[in-house]
Coordinates of C-alpha atoms and ligand atoms in Angstrom, one line a residue:
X11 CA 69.7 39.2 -35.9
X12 CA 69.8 37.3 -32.4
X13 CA 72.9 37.3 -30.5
X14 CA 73.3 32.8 -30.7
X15 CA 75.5 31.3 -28.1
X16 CA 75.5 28.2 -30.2
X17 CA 76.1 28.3 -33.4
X18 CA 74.0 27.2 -35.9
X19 CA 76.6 25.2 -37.7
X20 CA 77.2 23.4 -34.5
X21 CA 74.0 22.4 -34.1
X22 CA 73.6 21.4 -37.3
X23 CA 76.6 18.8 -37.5
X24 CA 75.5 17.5 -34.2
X25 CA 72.1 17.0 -35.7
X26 CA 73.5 15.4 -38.6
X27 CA 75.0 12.5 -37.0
X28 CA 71.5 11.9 -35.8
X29 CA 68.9 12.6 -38.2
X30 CA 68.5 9.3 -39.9
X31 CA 68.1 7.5 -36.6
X32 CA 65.3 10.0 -35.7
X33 CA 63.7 9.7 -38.6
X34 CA 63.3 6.1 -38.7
X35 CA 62.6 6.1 -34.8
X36 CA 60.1 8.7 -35.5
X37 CA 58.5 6.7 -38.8
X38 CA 58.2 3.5 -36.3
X39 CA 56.2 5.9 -33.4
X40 CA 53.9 7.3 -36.1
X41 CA 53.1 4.0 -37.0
X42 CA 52.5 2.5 -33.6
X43 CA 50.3 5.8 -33.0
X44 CA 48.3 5.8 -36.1
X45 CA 47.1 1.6 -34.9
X46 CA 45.7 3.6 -32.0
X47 CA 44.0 6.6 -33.8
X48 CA 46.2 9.1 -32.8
X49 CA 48.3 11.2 -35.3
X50 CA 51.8 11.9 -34.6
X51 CA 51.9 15.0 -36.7
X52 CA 49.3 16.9 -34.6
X53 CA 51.2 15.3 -31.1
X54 CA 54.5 16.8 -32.7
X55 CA 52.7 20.4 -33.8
X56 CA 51.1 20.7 -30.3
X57 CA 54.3 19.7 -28.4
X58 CA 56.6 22.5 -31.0
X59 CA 54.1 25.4 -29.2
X60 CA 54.6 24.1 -25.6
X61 CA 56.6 26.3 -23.6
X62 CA 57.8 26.7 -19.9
X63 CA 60.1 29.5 -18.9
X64 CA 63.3 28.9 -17.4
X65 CA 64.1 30.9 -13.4
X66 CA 66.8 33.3 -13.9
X67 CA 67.6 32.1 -10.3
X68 CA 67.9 28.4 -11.4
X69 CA 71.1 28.9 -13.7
X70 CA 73.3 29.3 -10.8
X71 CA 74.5 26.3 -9.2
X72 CA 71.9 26.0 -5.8
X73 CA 73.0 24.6 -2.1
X74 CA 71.6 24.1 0.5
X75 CA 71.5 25.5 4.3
X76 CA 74.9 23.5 4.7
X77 CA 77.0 24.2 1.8
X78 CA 77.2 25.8 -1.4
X79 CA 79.4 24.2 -4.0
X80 CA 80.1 26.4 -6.9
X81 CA 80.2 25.3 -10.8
X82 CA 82.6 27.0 -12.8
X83 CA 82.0 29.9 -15.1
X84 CA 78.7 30.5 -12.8
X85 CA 76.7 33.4 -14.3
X86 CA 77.7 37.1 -12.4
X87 CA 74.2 38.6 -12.4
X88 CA 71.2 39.1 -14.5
X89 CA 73.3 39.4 -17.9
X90 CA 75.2 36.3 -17.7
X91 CA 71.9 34.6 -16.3
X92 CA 69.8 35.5 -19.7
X93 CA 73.0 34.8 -21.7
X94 CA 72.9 30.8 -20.1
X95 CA 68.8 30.9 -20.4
X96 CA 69.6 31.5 -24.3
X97 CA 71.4 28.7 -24.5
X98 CA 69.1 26.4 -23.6
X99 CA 66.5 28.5 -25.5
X100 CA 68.3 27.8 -28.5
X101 CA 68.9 24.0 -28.3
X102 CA 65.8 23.0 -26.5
X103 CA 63.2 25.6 -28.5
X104 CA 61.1 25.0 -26.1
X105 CA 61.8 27.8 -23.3
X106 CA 61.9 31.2 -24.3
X107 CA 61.4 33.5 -21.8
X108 CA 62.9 33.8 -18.2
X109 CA 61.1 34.8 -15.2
X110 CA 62.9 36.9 -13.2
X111 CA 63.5 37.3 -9.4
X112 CA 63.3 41.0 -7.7
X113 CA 65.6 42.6 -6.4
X114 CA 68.0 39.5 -7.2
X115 CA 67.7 40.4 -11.4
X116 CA 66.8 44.4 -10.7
X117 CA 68.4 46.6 -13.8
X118 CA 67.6 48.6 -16.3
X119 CA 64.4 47.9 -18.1
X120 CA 65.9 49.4 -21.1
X121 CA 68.6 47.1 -20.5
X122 CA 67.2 44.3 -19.8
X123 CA 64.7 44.6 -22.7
X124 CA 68.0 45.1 -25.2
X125 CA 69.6 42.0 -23.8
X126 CA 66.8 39.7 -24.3
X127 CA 65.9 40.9 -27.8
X128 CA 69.4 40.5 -28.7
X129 CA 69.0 36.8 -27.3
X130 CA 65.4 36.1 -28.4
X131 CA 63.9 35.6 -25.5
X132 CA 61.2 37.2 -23.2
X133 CA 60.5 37.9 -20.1
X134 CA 57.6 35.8 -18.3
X135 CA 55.9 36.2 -14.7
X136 CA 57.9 38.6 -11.9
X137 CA 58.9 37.0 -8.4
X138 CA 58.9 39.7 -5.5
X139 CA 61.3 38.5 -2.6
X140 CA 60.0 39.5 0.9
X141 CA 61.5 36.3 2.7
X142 CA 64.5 37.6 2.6
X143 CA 66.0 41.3 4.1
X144 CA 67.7 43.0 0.9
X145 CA 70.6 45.4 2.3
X146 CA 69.5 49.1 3.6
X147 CA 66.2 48.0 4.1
X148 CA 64.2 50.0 6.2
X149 CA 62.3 47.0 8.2
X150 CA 63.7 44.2 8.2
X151 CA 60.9 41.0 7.3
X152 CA 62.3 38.3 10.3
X153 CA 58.8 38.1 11.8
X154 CA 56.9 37.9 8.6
X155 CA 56.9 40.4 5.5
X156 CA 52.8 40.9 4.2
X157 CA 51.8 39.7 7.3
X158 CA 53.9 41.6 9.8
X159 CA 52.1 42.7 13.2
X160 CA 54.0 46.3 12.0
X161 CA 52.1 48.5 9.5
X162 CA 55.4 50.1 8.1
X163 CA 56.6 46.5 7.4
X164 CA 54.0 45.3 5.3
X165 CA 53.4 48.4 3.7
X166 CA 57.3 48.2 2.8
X167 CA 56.6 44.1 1.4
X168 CA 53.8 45.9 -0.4
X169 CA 55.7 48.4 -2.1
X170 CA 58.3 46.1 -3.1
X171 CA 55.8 43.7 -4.8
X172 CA 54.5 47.0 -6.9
X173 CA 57.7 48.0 -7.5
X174 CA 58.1 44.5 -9.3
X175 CA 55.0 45.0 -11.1
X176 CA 56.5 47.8 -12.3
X177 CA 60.0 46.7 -13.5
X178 CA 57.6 43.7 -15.3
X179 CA 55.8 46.5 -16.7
X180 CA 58.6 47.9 -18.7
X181 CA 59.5 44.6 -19.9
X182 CA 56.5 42.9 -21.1
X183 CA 55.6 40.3 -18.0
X184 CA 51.9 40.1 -17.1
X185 CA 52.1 38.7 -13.8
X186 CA 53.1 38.5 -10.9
X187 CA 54.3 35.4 -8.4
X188 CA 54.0 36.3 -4.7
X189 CA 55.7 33.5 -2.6
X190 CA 55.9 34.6 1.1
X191 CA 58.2 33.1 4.2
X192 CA 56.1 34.5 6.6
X193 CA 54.2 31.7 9.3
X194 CA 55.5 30.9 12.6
X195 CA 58.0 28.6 14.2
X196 CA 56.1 28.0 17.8
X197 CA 52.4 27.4 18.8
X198 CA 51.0 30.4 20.3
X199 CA 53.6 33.0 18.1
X200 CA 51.0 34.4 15.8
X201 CA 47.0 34.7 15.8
X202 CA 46.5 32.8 12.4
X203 CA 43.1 34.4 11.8
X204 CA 44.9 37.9 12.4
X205 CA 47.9 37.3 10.2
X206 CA 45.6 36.1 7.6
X207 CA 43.4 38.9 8.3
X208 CA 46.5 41.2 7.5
X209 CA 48.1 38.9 4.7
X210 CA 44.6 39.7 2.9
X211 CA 44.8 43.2 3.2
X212 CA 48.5 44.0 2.0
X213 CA 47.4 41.7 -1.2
X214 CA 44.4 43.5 -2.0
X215 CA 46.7 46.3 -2.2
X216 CA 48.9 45.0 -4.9
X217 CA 46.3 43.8 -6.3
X218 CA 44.7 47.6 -6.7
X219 CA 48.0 48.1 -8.5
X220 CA 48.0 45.2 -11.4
X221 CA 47.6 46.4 -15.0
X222 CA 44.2 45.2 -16.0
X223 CA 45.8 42.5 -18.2
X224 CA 47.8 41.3 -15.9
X225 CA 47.4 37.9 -13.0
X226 CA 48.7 37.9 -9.9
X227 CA 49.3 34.0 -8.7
X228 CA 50.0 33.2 -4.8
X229 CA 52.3 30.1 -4.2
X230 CA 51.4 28.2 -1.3
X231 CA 54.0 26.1 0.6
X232 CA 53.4 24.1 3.5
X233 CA 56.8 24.7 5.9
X234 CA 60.0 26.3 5.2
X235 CA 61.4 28.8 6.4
X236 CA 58.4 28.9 9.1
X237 CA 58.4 25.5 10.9
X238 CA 55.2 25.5 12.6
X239 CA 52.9 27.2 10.2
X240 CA 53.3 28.8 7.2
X241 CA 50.3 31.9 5.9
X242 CA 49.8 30.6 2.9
X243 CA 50.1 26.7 3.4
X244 CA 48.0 24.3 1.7
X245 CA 45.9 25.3 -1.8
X246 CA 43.0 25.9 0.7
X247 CA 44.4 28.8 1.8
X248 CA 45.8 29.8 -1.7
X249 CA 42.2 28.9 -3.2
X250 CA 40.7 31.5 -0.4
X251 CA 43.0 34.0 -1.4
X252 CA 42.3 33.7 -4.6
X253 CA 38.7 33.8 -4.8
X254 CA 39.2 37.0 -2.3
X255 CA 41.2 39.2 -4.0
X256 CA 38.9 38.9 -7.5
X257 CA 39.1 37.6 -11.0
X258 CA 42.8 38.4 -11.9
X259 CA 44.1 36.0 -8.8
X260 CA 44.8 32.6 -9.4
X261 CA 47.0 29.7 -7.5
X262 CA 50.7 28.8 -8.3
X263 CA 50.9 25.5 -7.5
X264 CA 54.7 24.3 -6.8
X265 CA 55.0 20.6 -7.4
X266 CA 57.4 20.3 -4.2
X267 CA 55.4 22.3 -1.6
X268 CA 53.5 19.9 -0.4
X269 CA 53.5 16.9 2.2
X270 CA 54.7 13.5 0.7
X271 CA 52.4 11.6 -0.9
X272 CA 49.6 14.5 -1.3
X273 CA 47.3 14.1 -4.2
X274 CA 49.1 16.9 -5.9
X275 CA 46.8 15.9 -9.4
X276 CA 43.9 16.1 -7.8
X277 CA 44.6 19.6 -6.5
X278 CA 45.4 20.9 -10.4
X279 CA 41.8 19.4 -11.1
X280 CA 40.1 21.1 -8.5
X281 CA 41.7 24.4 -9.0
X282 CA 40.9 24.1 -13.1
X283 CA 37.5 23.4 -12.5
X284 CA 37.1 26.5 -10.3
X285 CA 39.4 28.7 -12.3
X286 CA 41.5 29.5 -10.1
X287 CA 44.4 27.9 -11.5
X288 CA 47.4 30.2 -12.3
X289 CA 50.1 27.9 -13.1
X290 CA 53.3 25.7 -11.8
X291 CA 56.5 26.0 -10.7
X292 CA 58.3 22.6 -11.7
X293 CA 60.6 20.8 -9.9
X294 CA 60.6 16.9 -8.4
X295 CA 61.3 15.9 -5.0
X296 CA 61.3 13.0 -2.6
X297 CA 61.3 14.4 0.9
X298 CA 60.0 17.8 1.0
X299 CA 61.0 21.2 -1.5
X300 CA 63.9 19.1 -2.8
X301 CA 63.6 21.4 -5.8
X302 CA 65.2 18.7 -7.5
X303 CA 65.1 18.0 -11.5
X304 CA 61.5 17.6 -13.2
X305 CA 60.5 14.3 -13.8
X306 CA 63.5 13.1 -12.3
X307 CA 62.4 10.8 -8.8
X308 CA 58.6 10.5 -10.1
X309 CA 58.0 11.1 -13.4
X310 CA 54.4 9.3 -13.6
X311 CA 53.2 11.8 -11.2
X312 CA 54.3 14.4 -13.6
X313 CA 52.1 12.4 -16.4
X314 CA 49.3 12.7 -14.1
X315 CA 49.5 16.4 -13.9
X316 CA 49.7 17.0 -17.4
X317 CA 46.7 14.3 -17.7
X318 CA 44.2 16.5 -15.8
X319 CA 45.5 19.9 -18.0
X320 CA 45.4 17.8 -21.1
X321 CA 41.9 16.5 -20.1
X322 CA 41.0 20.5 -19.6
X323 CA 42.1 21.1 -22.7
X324 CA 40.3 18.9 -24.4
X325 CA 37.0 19.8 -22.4
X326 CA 37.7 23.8 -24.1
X327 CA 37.7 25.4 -20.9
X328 CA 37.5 29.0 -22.0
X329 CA 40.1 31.2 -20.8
X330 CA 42.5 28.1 -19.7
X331 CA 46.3 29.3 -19.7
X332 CA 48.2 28.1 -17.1
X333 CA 51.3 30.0 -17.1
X334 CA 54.3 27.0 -16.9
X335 CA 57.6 27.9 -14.9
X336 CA 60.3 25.8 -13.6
X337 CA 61.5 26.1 -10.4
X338 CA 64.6 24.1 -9.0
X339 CA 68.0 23.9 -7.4
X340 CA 70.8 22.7 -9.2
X341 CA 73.2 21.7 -6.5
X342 CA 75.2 18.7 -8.0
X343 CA 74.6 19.6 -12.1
X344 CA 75.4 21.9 -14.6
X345 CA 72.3 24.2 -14.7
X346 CA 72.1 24.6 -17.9
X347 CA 72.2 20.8 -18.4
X348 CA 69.7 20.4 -15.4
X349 CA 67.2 22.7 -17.4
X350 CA 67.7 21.8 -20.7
X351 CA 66.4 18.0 -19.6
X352 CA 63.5 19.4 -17.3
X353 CA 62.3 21.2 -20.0
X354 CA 62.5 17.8 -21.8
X355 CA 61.2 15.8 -19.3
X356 CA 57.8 18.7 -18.8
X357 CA 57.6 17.9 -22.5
X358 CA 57.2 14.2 -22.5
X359 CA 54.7 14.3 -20.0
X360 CA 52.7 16.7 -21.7
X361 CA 53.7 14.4 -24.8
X362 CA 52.3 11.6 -23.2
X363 CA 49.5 12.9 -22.0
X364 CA 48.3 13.9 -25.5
X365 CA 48.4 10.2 -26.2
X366 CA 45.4 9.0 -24.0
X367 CA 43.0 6.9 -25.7
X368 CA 40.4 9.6 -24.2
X369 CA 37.6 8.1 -25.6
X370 CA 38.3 4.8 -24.4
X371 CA 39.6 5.9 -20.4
X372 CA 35.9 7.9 -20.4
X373 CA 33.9 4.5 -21.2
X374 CA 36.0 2.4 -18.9
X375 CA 35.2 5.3 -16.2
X376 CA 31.9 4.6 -16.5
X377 CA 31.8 1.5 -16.8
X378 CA 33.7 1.4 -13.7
X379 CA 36.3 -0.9 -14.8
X380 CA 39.3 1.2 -12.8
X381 CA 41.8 -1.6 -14.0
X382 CA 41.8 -1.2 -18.0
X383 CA 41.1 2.7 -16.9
X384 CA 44.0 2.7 -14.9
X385 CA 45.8 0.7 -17.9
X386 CA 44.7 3.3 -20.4
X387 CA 46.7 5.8 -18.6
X388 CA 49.8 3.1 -18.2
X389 CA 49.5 2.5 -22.2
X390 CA 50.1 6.6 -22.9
X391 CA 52.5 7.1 -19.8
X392 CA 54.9 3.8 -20.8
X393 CA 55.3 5.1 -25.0
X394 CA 58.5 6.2 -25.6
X395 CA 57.5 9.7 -26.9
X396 CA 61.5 10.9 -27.2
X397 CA 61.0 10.9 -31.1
X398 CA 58.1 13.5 -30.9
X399 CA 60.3 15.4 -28.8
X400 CA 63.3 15.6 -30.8
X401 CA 61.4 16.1 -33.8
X402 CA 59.8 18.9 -32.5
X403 CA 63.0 20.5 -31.5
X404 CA 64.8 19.9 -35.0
X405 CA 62.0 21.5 -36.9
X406 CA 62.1 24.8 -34.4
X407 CA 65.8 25.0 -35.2
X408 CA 67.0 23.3 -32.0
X409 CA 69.1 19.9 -31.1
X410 CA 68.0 16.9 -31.8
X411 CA 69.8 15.6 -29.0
X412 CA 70.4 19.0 -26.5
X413 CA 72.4 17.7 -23.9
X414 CA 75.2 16.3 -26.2
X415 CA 75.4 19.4 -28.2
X416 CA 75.3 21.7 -25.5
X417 CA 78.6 19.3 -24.2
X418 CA 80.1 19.3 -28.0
X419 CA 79.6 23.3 -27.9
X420 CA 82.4 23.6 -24.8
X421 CA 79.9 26.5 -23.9
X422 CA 80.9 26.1 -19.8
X423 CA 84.4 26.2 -20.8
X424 CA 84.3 29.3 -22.7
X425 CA 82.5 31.2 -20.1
X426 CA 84.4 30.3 -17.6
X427 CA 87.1 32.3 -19.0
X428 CA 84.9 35.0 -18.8
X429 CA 83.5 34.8 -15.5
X430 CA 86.1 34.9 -13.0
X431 CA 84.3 35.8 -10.2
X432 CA 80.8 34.5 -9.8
X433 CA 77.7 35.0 -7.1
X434 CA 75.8 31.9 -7.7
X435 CA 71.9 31.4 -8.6
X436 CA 69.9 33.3 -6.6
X437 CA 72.8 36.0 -5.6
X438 CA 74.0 33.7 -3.1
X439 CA 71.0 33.6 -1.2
X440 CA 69.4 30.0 -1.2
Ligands
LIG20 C1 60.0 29.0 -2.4 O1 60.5 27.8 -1.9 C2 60.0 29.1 -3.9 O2 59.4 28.0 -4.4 C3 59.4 30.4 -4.4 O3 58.8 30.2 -5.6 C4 60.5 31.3 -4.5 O4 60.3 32.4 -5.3 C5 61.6 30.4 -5.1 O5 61.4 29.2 -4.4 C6 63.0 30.8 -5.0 O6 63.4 30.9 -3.6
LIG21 MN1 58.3 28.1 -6.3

């Protein structure tokens, strides 16, 4: 028996007062699909077993370097956090594990395991923290963590990262996210063949430590908090690190940790075809790591992501799981609100990108005719999938229509109540 923070009954009514709408909308799509050769049935089954897990960090309310505005009944710690991810587990059905940070979420295996069984849900790739000093720690990571000048340091940023292995161990995660601050504010501050020299190093010692089923993906960013350069900045570096460490490394690729207008597409495409790619942290941004809502400034870039892993896929590329995380700041929204629509909006591009006339983009390739190729892609991209969606939620239990019933559920209220004092997303440190 799972431990619902919605109640079924709930999301039933709520559903009720929507169902013959969806299913006409839904009749009318299959129709529409079927003139094209595609069939809605096998869209909707694929979409139903497409999931991205939510960051225990993201259910707090984000801020920024200026200011922090807290949301009411704001989750306390790790408890609360898995308690919120439920919820949108349970309406959206399509998000059911959490991947949690260290030592932000550290607790109890035991613990932790008996919470998320009691919620359903599961725990999905481990994020160390070196790019930030946790209190009592022995060295402190200012001047870089894996990549410190000081032995002790990076042995310490080592140790944390296999102590997080560990704790992932003991509750069924099989890899492991290593996103690093380190990099350099001024020209001249660091030797970058040196500090790569030592970032290698300390990773080829976690990686001595991974389980042999386990991955261990690197997260490049290109700037923040390092200004001037960052160790692990573009996916060239993250492909060499990669391809160093051995066959269990592979590349995170974060949608917002890279320059404007960077071919981000083109990146996932290179990294499939050399196997090297790990998976995503989600998010949408307009200026920089924005870390704002997926799919919510440019959605048809999204689309083209999911169009190159769709088009791998469908090319049976053995071995091809890209692990699918979310990764944002919720500065302005509820979090849970924020998340249940990302997880819609990842959806409906991987929705849409099931709907590409394949055969047809392939021919117009080679025929070279990149205007009806570049229309094929239009066609999938401008559908109004939302029925698929929806449909796939009702059948796994959830809500048609998750953002209204999470509202009709007066889940924030009712929490609030019970969390008077609150610590914010990512324990207050943003
Ligand atoms: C860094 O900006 C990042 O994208 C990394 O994934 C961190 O783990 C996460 O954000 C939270 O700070
Ligand atoms: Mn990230």
């Amino acid at each position: 028996m799972t431990d619902s923070k919605i109640s079924a009954d709930l999301i039933g009514t709520e559903n009720g007062k929507r169902a013959a709408a969806l299913t006409s909308d839904y009749a009318a799509l299959g129709e529409r699909l079927a003139r094209q050769g595609s069939d809605i049935e096998a869209i909707t089954a694929k979409v139903a077993e497409f999931f991205v897990a939510v960051p225990s960090w993201g259910v707090g309310t984000g801020g920024t370097r200026f200011a922090r505005f807290p949301g009411v009944g704001e989750p306390r710690g790790i408890f609360d956090k898995l308690d919120d991810c439920a919820v949108i587990q349970e309406l959206t059905r399509a998000t059911p594990t959490v991947s949690l940070h260290i030592p932000w979420d550290k607790a109890d295996p035991r613990e932790l395991n008996a919470k998320a069984k009691s919620l359903g849900l599961g725990f999905d790739a481990m994020n160390s923290n070196t790019f930030s000093d946790a209190p009592g720690q022995a060295h402190s990571y200012k001047f870089g963590s894996l990549s410190h000048v000081d032995a002790a340091t990076r042995a310490q940023a080592v140790e944390h990262n296999i102590e997080c292995i560990e704790i992932g161990n003991a509750i069924g995660s099989k890899a492991l996210t290593v996103w690093i601050g380190d990099g350099s504010n001024f020209p001249g501050q660091t030797n970058f063949t040196r500090q790569f020299e030592r970032y290698l190093a300390a990773m080829a010692d976690i990686y001595k430590a991974l389980p042999g089923d386990w991955r261990i993906f690197s997260e490049h960013k290109m700037y923040e908090p390092a200004f001037y350069s960052t160790v692990v900045q573009d996916w060239g570096s993250n492909l060499l690190i990669a391809q160093t460490l051995g066959d269990k490394a592979f590349c995170l690729v974060d949608l917002g940790h890279h320059a404007p207008n960077t071919n981000i597409e083109m990146i996932v495409a290179r990294l499939i075809q050399f196997n090297k790619l790990g998976g995503f942290h989600f998010n949408d941004s307009k200026y920089g790591d924005d870390d704002l809502d997926a799919g919510s400034i440019d959605p048809y870039r999204l689309f083209l992501v999911f169009n190159e892993l769709v088009d791998a896929e469908h090319r049976g590329i053995k071995g091809f799981q890209p692990a699918h995380m979310i990764d944002q700041s919720h500065n302005v929204t509820d979090p849970i609100e924020s998340l249940i629509s990302s997880a819609n909006e990842i959806r409906r591009a991987y929705a849409q990108a099931l709907i590409v006339d394949r055969a047809a983009l392939e021919g117009y390739q080679g025929d070279n005719d990149a205007l009806m190729a570049s229309d094929t892609l239009k066609r999938a991209f401008r559908a109004d999938v939302e029925p698929i969606l929806a449909q796939a939620r009702l059948l796994a239990g959830g809500a048609i229509d998750p953002i209204a019933t999470y509202r009709a559920s007066g889940y924030r209220a009712k929490v609030a109540g019970e969390r008077p004092a609150s610590i914010g997303g990512s324990g207050g440190i943003v």
